XYZ file of C-alpha atoms in Angstrom:
605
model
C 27.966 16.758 -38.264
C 25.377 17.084 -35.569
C 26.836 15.484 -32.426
C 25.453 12.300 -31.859
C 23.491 12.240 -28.663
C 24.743 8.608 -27.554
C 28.463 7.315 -27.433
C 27.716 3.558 -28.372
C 24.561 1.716 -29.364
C 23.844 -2.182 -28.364
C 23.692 -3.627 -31.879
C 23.387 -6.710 -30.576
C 19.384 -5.418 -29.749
C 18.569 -5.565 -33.757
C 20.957 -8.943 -34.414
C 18.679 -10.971 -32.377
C 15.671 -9.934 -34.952
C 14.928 -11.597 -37.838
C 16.150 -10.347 -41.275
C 11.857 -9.747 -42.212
C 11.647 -7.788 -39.310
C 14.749 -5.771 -39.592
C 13.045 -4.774 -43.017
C 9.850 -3.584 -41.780
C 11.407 -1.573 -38.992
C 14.003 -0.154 -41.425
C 10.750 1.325 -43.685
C 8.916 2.481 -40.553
C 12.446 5.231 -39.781
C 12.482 6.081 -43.566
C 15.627 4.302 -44.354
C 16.396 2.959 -48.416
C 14.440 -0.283 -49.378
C 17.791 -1.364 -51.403
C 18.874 -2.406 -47.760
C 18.212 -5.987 -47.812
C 21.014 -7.670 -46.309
C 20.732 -8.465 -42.494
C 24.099 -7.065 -42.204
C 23.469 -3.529 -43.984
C 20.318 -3.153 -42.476
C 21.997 -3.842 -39.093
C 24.968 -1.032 -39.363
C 22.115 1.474 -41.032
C 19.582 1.298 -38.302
C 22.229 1.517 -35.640
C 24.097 4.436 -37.131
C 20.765 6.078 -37.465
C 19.568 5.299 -33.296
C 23.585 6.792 -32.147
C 22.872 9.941 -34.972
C 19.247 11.234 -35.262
C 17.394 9.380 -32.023
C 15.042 12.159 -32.414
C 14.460 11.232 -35.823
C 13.713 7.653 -35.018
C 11.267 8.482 -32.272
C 9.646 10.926 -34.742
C 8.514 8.007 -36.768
C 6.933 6.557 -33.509
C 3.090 6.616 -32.397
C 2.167 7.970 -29.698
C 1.603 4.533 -27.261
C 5.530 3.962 -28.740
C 6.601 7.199 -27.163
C 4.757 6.499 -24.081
C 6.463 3.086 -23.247
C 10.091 4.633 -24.264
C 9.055 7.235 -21.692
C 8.044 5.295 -18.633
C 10.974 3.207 -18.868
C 13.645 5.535 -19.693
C 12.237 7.392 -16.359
C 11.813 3.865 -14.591
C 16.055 3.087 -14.867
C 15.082 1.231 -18.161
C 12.605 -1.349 -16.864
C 8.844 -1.356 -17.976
C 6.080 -3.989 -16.192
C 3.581 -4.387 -19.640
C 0.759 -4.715 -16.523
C 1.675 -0.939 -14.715
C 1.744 0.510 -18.052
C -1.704 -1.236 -19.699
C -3.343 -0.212 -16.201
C -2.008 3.295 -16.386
C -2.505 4.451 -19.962
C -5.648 1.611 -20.727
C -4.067 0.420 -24.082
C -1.341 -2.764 -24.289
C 2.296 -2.358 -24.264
C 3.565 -2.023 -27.586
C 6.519 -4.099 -26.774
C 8.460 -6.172 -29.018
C 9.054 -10.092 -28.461
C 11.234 -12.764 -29.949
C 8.548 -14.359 -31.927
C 7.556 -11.248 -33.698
C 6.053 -11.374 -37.101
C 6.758 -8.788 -39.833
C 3.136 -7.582 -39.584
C 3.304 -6.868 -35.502
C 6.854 -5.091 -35.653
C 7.320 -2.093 -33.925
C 9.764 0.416 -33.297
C 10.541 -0.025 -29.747
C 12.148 -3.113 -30.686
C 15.351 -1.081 -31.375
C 15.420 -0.452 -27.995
C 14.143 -2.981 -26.024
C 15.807 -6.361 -24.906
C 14.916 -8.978 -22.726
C 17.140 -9.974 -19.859
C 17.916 -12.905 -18.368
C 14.847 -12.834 -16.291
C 12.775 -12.151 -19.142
C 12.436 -8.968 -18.224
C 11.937 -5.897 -20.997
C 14.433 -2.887 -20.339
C 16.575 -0.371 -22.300
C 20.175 -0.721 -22.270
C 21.535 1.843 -20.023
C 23.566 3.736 -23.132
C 19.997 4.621 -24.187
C 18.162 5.939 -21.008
C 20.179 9.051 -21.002
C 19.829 9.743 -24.409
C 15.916 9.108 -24.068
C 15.218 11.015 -20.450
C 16.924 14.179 -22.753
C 14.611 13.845 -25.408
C 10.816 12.386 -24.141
C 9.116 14.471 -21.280
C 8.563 12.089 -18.080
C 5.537 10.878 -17.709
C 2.855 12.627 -15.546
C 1.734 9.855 -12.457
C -1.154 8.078 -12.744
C -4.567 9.640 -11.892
C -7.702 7.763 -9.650
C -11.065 8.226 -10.988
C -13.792 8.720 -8.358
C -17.354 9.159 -8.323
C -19.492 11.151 -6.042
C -21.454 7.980 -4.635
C -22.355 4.619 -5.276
C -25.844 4.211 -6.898
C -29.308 2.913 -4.927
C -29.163 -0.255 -7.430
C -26.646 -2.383 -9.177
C -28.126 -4.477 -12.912
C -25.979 -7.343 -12.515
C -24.268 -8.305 -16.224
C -25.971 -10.735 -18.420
C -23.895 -13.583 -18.524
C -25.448 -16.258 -20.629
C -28.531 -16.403 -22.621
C -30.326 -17.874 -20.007
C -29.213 -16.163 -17.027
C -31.777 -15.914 -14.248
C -30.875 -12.776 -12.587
C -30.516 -9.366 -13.687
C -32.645 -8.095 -11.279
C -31.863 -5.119 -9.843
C -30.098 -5.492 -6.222
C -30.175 -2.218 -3.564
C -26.852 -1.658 -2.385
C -25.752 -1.390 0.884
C -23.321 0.668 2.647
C -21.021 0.229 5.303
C -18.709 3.114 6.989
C -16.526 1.387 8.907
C -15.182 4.457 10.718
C -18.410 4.429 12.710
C -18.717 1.274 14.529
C -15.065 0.184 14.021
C -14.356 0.989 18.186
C -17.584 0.020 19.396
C -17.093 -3.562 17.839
C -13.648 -3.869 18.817
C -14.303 -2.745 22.573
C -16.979 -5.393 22.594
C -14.511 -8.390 20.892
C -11.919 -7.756 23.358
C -14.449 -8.033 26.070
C -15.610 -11.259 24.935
C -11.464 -12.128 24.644
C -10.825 -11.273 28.201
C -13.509 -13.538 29.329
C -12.303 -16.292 27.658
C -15.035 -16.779 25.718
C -13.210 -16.862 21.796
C -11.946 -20.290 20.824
C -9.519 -21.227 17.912
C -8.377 -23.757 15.868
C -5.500 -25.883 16.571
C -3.975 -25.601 12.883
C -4.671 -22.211 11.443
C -5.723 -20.451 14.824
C -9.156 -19.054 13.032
C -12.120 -18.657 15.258
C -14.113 -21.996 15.959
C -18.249 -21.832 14.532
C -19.167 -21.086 18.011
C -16.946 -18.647 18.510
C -17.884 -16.457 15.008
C -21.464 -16.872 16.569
C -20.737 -15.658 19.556
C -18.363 -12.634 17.690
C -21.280 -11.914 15.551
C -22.920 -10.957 18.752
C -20.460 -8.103 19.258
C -21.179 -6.759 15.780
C -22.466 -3.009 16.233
C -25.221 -3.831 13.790
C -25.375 -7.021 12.130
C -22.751 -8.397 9.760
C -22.631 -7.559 5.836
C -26.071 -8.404 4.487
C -25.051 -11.312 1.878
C -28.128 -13.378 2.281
C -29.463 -13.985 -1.351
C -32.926 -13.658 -1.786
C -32.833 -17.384 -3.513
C -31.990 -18.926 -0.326
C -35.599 -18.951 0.368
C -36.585 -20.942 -3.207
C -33.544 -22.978 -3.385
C -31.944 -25.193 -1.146
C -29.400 -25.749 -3.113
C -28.440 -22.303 -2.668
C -25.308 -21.252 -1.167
C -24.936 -19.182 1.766
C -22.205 -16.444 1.889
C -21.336 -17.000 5.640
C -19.761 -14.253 7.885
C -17.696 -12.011 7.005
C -16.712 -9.319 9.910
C -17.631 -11.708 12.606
C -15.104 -14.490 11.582
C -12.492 -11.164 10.715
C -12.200 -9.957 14.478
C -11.139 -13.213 15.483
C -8.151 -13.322 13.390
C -7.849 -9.561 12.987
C -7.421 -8.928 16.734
C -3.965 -11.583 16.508
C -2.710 -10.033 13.313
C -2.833 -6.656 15.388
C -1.136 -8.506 18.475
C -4.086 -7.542 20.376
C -4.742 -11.227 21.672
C -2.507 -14.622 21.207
C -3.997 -18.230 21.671
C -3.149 -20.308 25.053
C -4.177 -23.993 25.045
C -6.664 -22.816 21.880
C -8.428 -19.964 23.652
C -7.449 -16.344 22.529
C -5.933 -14.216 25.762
C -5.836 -10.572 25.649
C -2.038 -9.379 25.178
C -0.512 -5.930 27.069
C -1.583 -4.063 24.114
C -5.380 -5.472 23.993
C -5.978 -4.856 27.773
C -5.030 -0.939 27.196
C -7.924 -0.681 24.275
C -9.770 -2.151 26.054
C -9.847 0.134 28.338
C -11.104 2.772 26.284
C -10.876 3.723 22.562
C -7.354 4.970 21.868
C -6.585 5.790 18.312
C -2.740 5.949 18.529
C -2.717 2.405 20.267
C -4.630 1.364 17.401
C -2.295 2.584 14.825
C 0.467 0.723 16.367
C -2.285 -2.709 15.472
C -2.705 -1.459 12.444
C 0.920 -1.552 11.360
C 1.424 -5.082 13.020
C -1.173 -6.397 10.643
C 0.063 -4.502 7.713
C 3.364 -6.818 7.977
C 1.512 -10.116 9.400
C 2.252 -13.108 7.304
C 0.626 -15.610 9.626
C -3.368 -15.447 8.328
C -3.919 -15.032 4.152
C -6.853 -13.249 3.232
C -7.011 -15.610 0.013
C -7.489 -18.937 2.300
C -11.166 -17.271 3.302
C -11.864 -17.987 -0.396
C -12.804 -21.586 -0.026
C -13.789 -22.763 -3.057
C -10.113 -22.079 -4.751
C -8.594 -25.065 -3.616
C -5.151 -26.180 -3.534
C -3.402 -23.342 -0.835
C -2.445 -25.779 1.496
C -0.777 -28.145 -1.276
C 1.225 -28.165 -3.908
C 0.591 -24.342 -4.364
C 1.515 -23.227 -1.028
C 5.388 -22.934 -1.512
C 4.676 -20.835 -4.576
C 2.168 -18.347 -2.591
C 3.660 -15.223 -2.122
C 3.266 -13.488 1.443
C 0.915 -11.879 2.509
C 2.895 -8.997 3.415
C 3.824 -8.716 -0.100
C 0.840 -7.958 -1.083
C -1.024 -6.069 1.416
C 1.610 -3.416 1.093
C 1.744 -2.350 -1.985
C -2.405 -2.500 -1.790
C -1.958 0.242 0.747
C 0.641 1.922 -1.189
C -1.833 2.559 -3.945
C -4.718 3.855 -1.163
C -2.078 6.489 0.201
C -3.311 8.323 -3.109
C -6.622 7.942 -3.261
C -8.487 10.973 -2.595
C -10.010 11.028 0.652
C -13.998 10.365 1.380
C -14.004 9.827 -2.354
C -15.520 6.593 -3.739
C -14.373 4.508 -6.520
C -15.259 1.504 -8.206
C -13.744 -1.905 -7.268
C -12.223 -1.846 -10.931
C -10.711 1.298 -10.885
C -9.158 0.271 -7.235
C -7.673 -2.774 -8.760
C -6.798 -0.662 -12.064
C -4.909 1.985 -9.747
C -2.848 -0.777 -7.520
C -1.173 -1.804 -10.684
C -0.932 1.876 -12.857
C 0.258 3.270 -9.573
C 3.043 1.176 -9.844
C 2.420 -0.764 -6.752
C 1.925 -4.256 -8.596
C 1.636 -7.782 -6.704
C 1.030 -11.410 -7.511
C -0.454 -14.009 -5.287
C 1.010 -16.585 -6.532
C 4.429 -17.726 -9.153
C 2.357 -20.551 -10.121
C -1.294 -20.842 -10.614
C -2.142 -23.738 -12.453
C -1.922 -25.550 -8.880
C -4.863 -23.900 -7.882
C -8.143 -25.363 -9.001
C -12.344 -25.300 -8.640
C -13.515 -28.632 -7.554
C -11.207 -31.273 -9.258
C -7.540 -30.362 -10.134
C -7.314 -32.679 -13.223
C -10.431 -30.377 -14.773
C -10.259 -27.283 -12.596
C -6.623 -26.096 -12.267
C -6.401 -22.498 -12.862
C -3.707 -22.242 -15.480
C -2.868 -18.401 -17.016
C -5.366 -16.486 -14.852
C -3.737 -12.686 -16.459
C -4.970 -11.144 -12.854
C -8.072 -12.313 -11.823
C -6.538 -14.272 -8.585
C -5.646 -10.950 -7.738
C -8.989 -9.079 -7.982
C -10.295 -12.173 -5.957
C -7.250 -11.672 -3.466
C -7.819 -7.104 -3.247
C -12.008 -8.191 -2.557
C -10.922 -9.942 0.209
C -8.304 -7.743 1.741
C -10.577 -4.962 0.915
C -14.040 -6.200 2.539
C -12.963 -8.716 5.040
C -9.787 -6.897 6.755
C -9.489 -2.856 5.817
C -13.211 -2.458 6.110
C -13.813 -4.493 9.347
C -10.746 -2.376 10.768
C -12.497 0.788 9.727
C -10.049 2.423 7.245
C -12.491 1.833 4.487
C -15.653 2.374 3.676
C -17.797 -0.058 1.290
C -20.796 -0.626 -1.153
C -21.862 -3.760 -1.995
C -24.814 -6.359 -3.134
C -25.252 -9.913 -2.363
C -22.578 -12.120 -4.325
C -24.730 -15.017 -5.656
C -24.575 -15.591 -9.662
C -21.924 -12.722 -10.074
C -18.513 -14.173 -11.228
C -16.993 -11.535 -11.732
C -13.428 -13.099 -11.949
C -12.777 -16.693 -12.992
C -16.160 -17.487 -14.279
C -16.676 -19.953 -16.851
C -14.508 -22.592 -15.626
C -14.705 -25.937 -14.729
C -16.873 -26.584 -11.980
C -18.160 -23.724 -11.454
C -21.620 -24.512 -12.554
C -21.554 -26.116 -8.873
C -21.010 -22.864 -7.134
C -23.366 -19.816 -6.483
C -20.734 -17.536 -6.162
C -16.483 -17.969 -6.624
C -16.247 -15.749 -3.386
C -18.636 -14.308 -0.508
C -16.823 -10.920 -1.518
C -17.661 -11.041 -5.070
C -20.314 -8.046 -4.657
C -18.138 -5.883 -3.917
C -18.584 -2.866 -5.615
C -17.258 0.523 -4.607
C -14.923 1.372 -1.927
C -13.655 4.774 -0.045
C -10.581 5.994 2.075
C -12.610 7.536 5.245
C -11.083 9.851 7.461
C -9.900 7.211 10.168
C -8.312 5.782 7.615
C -6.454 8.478 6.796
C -5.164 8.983 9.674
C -3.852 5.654 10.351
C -2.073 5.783 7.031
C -0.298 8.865 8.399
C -2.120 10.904 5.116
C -3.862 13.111 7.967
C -2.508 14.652 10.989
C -6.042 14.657 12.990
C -8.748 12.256 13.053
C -12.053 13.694 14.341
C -14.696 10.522 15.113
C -17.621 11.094 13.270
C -21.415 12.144 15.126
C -23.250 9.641 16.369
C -25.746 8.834 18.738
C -24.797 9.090 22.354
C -24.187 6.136 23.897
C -25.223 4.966 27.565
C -22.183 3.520 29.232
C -24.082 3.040 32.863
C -24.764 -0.554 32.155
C -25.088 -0.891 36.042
C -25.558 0.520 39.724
C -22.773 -1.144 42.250
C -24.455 -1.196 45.574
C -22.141 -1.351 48.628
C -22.636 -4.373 49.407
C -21.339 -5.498 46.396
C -24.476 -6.227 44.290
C -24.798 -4.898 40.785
C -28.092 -3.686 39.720
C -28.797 -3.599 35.986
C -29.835 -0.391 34.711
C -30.700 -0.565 31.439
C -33.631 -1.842 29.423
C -32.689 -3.874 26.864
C -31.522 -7.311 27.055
C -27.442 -7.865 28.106
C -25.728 -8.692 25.074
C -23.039 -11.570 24.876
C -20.049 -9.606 25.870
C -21.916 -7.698 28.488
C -22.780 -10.395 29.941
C -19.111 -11.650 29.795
C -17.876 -8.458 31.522
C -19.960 -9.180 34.496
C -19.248 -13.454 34.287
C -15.329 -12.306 35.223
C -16.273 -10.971 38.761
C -20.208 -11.698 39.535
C -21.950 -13.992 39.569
C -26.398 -13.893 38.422
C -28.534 -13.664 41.975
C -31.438 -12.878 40.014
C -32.819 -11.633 36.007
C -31.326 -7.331 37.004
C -29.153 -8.456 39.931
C -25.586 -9.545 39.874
C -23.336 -10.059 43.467
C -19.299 -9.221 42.898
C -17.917 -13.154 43.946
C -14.591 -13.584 45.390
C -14.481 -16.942 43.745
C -14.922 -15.948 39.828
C -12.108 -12.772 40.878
C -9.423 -15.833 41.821
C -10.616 -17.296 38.745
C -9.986 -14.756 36.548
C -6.959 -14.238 38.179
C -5.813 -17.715 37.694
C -6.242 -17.183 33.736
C -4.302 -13.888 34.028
C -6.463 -11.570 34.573
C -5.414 -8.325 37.189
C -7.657 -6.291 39.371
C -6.596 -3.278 37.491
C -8.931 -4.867 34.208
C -11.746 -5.501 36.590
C -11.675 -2.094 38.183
C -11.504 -0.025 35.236
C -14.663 -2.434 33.696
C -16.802 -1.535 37.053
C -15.769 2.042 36.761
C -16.617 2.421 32.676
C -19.866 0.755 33.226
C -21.355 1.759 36.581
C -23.366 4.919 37.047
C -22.367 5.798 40.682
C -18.541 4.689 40.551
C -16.727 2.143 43.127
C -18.513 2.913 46.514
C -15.928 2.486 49.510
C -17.418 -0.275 50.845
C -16.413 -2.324 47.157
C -13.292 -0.939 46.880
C -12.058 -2.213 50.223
C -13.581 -5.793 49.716
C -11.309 -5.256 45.702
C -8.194 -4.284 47.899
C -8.604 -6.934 50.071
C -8.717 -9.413 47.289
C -5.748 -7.885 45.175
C -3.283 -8.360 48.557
C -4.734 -11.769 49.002
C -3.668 -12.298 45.266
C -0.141 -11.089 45.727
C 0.301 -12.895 48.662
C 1.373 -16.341 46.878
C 3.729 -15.172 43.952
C 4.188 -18.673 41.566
C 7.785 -20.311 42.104
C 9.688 -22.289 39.517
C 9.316 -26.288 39.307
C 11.634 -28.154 41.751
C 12.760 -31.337 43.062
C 12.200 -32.378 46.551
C 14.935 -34.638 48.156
C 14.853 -36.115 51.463
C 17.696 -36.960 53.949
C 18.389 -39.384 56.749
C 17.763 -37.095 59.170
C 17.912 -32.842 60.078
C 21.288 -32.358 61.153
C 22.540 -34.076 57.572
C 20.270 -31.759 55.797
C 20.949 -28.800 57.793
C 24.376 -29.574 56.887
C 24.047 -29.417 53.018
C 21.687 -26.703 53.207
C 24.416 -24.455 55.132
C 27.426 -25.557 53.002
C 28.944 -22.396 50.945
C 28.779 -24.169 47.592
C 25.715 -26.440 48.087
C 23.292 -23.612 49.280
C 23.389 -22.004 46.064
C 21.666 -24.738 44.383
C 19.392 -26.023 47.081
C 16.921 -24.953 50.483
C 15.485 -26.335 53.330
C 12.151 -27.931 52.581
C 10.748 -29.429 56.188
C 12.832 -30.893 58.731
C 14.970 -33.147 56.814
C 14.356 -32.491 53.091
C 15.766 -30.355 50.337
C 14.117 -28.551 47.687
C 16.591 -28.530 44.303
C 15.216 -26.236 41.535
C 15.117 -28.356 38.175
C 17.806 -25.810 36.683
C 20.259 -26.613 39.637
C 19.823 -30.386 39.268
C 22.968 -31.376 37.760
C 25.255 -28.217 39.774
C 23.520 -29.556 42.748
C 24.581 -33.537 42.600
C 27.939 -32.463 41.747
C 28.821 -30.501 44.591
C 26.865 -33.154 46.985
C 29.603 -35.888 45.700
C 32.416 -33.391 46.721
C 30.574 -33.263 50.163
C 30.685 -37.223 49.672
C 27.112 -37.545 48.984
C 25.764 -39.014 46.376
C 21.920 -39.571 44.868
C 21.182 -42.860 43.607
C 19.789 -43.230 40.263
């Protein structure tokens, strides 16, 4: 007898199936229709698995052979989502309320765990990885490049717009340091304000950000807007990201609700330095603090009931970049295919455990309940356009997102919305070469050609007046460069001010940051006069170094305080402070009264 290529077989896999089942499957791998019996058909279809598995599997179709496969080479476990995403087709697995008519064979060897999750019993993965080739890994589809026009999808019979929208492009890769240099100028100034609660930039501040924008921000404006007023407007996207991108990078933190440049900002600022911004990019890659999903306004209910079941943001952004390590670079792709890849790539996510506490409008009408994905298209939109595009590792397409819907459409209140999203136009994406590189897929990152840029914003005179050089009109963070040390004499003349350097250097600011912004941005350098008057003013800084907070006592007269002061125990704790009074640091309070009462002092309360 042909040795059998398993030692033992889990019968306890076809007990759990019903006896009309059992009969169906026992036709399907050619066995006798006298079995009838539960029992028989049992001990026959088990002693035909442990003798001829490749019999049994020849009876199989194809999509059969194809789940056996990726779970016998995925230790036993198979996610029906990877393996629908991968091979486009559902998972042919079995379930406990199977019908007669819907049996298949991979019920003989499937079972469901206590976590209800499908995997074959380790005494068959063996058996299976010897007999069914391992699957090849999934493949991304790409297209050469993203049409001139998108023909948005009929959705009802009366929709109003299937006009044809142009598509617009943006290569992040190209502005991505440009922006950012300007931001953290605008930072160091003091100029970016944030909320109290979830530390996003104020509506001045994403004004004044939008400023900084190398060209303006992602053309969402619907054409509608002009016709309609009840027409909803998309809002910013890049200009609100830098404010909350620049903390997930631990480029800037908040003091007293104004963002402050951290040790890592003030070296980019300094000049582009792609390594430094690696190190960002990582930080952000594991920030939990800011969720990409909360930008999507009208899904209410994050900050409720659903919060506790939100997963972190962490959770997913990772295996969203796990997926993009194998997309082909400077290749586009289609938004679908992205989202089709994360999961057939075997880099799945959820946003949330529980989604029926998320609702449109009303939570009695609106709640969400099965969604089967769509939260997490709506979710990769936003990490894709607002955060990986804005950073510059990805290049986009996209249209306007009014009357789209592309997920969770047709639901309850959503006749009240123009759009579910601002990033529901999103349409193709692309892994650029920056991008690359910070994902460690590329050794060398080689900026791509643009127009030269003029850094002599300015001539500094020696005596200390700063002559604008340039045409055009200062822009915001210009303008805040100059407000940290000058001050405005006249519309092209600025005058370096000792009093706006102490300022500065009250908020933390260091001569170091000032020098290296008159240096970057002046065509004739630091004359000597300058950089005496900046010397002068860095030794007057350093002069006065900030103590630590201290009580002052005062005593009958000198001799009693020179006294305590001189003692061997008590001048560890305490100093002279004036002729007869004693400065106690707060620390030393308590180690201070005690040895006083062994001198046979004592402080009243």
């Amino acid at each position: 007898m042909e040795k059998s290529p398993m030692s033992t077989y889990p019968t306890k896999i076809l007990e759990d199936l019903n006896v009309d089942v059992l009969k169906v499957l026992a036709r399907k791998m050619g066995l006798p229709k006298s079995l009838t019996r539960k029992g028989d058909l049992v001990e026959a279809m088990a002693r035909k698995v442990e003798n001829d598995l490749q019999g049994v599997l020849n009876y199989m179709p194809n999509a059969e052979l194809l789940l056996l496969a990726e779970a016998a080479f995925h230790n036993g476990r198979i996610n029906p989502s990877v393996f629908s995403s991968k091979y486009g087709i559902p998972a042919p697995l079995p379930n406990p309320w199977m019908r007669s008519d819907q049996a298949v064979l991979t019920a003989l060897m499937f079972q469901r765990n206590t976590l209800n999750i499908y995997e074959v019993p380790k005494e068959l993965i063996k058996a299976l990885r010897d007999l069914l080739p391992q699957p090849a890994p999934a493949k991304v589809k790409t297209i050469d490049s993203p049409p001139a026009l998108y023909v948005p999808p009929k959705r009802y019979s009366h929709s109003r717009d299937q006009t044809p929208r142009p598509i617009r492009v943006h290569e992040g890769e190209r502005v991505v340091f440009k922006e950012l240099r300007c931001v953290l100028r605008l930072v160091q100034a003091g100029k970016i304000k944030v909320t109290d609660k979830g530390r996003h930039p104020t509506d001045g501040s994403v004004r004044l950000l939008s400023t900084a924008l190398d060209s303006s921000d992602f053309d969402l404006k619907s054409p509608f807007e002009e016709t309609n007023k009840y027409e909803e407007k998309a809002g910013a996207v890049r200009a609100h990201a830098w404010g909350v991108l620049i903390q997930q990078c631990e480029w800037a933190k908040p003091r007293a609700g104004i963002l402050a440049l951290t040790e890592a900002g003030k070296k980019l600022l300094n000049g582009p330095d792609v390594n430094r911004y690696k190190d960002g990019v990582k930080a952000f890659l594991n920030n939990d603090d800011f969720d990409e999903l909360n930008r999507i306004e009208h899904i209410r209910g994050q900050s409720g009931r659903a919060k506790r079941d939100m997963t972190l943001p962490s959770e997913r952004k990772i295996p969203v970049i796990d997926s993009i390590f194998q997309w082909p670079v400077k290749q586009w792709l289609n938004l679908e295919e992205a989202y089709r890849f994360v999961f057939a790539s075997g880099n799945d996510f959820m946003v949330t455990h529980k989604s029926y506490h998320l609702y449109f409008s009303e939570f009695q009408y609106g709640h969400f309940g099965d969604i089967k994905g769509e939260l997490e298209r709506q979710y990769l939109r936003a990490l894709l356009m607002e955060s990986l595009a804005t950073l510059g590792l990805l290049d986009i397409a996209y249209v306007f997102p009014h009357h789209l819907w592309p997920e969770l459409g047709d639901r309850w209140g959503e006749d009240e919305m123009s759009f579910c999203s601002r990033y529901d136009g999103l349409l193709y994406v692309r892994l650029n070469g920056l991008g690359a590189y910070l994902l460690d897929l590329s050794d060398t990152w080689t900026p791509p050609v643009t127009a030269e840029e003029n850094h002599n914003l300015f001539t500094l005179l020696p005596n200390r007046e700063i002559a604008i050089t340039q045409s055009k009109k200062l822009s915001p963070d210009e303008i805040a460069g100059l407000e940290i040390c000058a001050v405005l004499k006249s519309d092209y003349v600025w005058e370096l001010s000792a009093n706006q350097i102490l300022t500065y250097f009250e908020s933390g600011g260091s001569m170091e940051e000032i020098t290296a912004f008159l240096k970057s941005n002046s065509s004739t350098g630091i004359p000597e006069t300058v950089g005496v008057f900046l010397r002068d003013m860095a030794e007057k800084v350093s002069a006065v170094k900030e103590g630590e907070e201290a009580l002052l006592f005062t005593v009958k007269d000198e001799v009693t305080a020179a006294l305590i002061a001189s003692d061997s125990d008590a001048r560890k704790y305490c100093f002279l402070a004036g002729a007869n009074r004693l400065a106690v640091p707060k620390k030393n309070q308590r180690a201070f009264r005690s040895v006083l009462k062994k001198l046979g002092y004592v402080i009243p309360s």
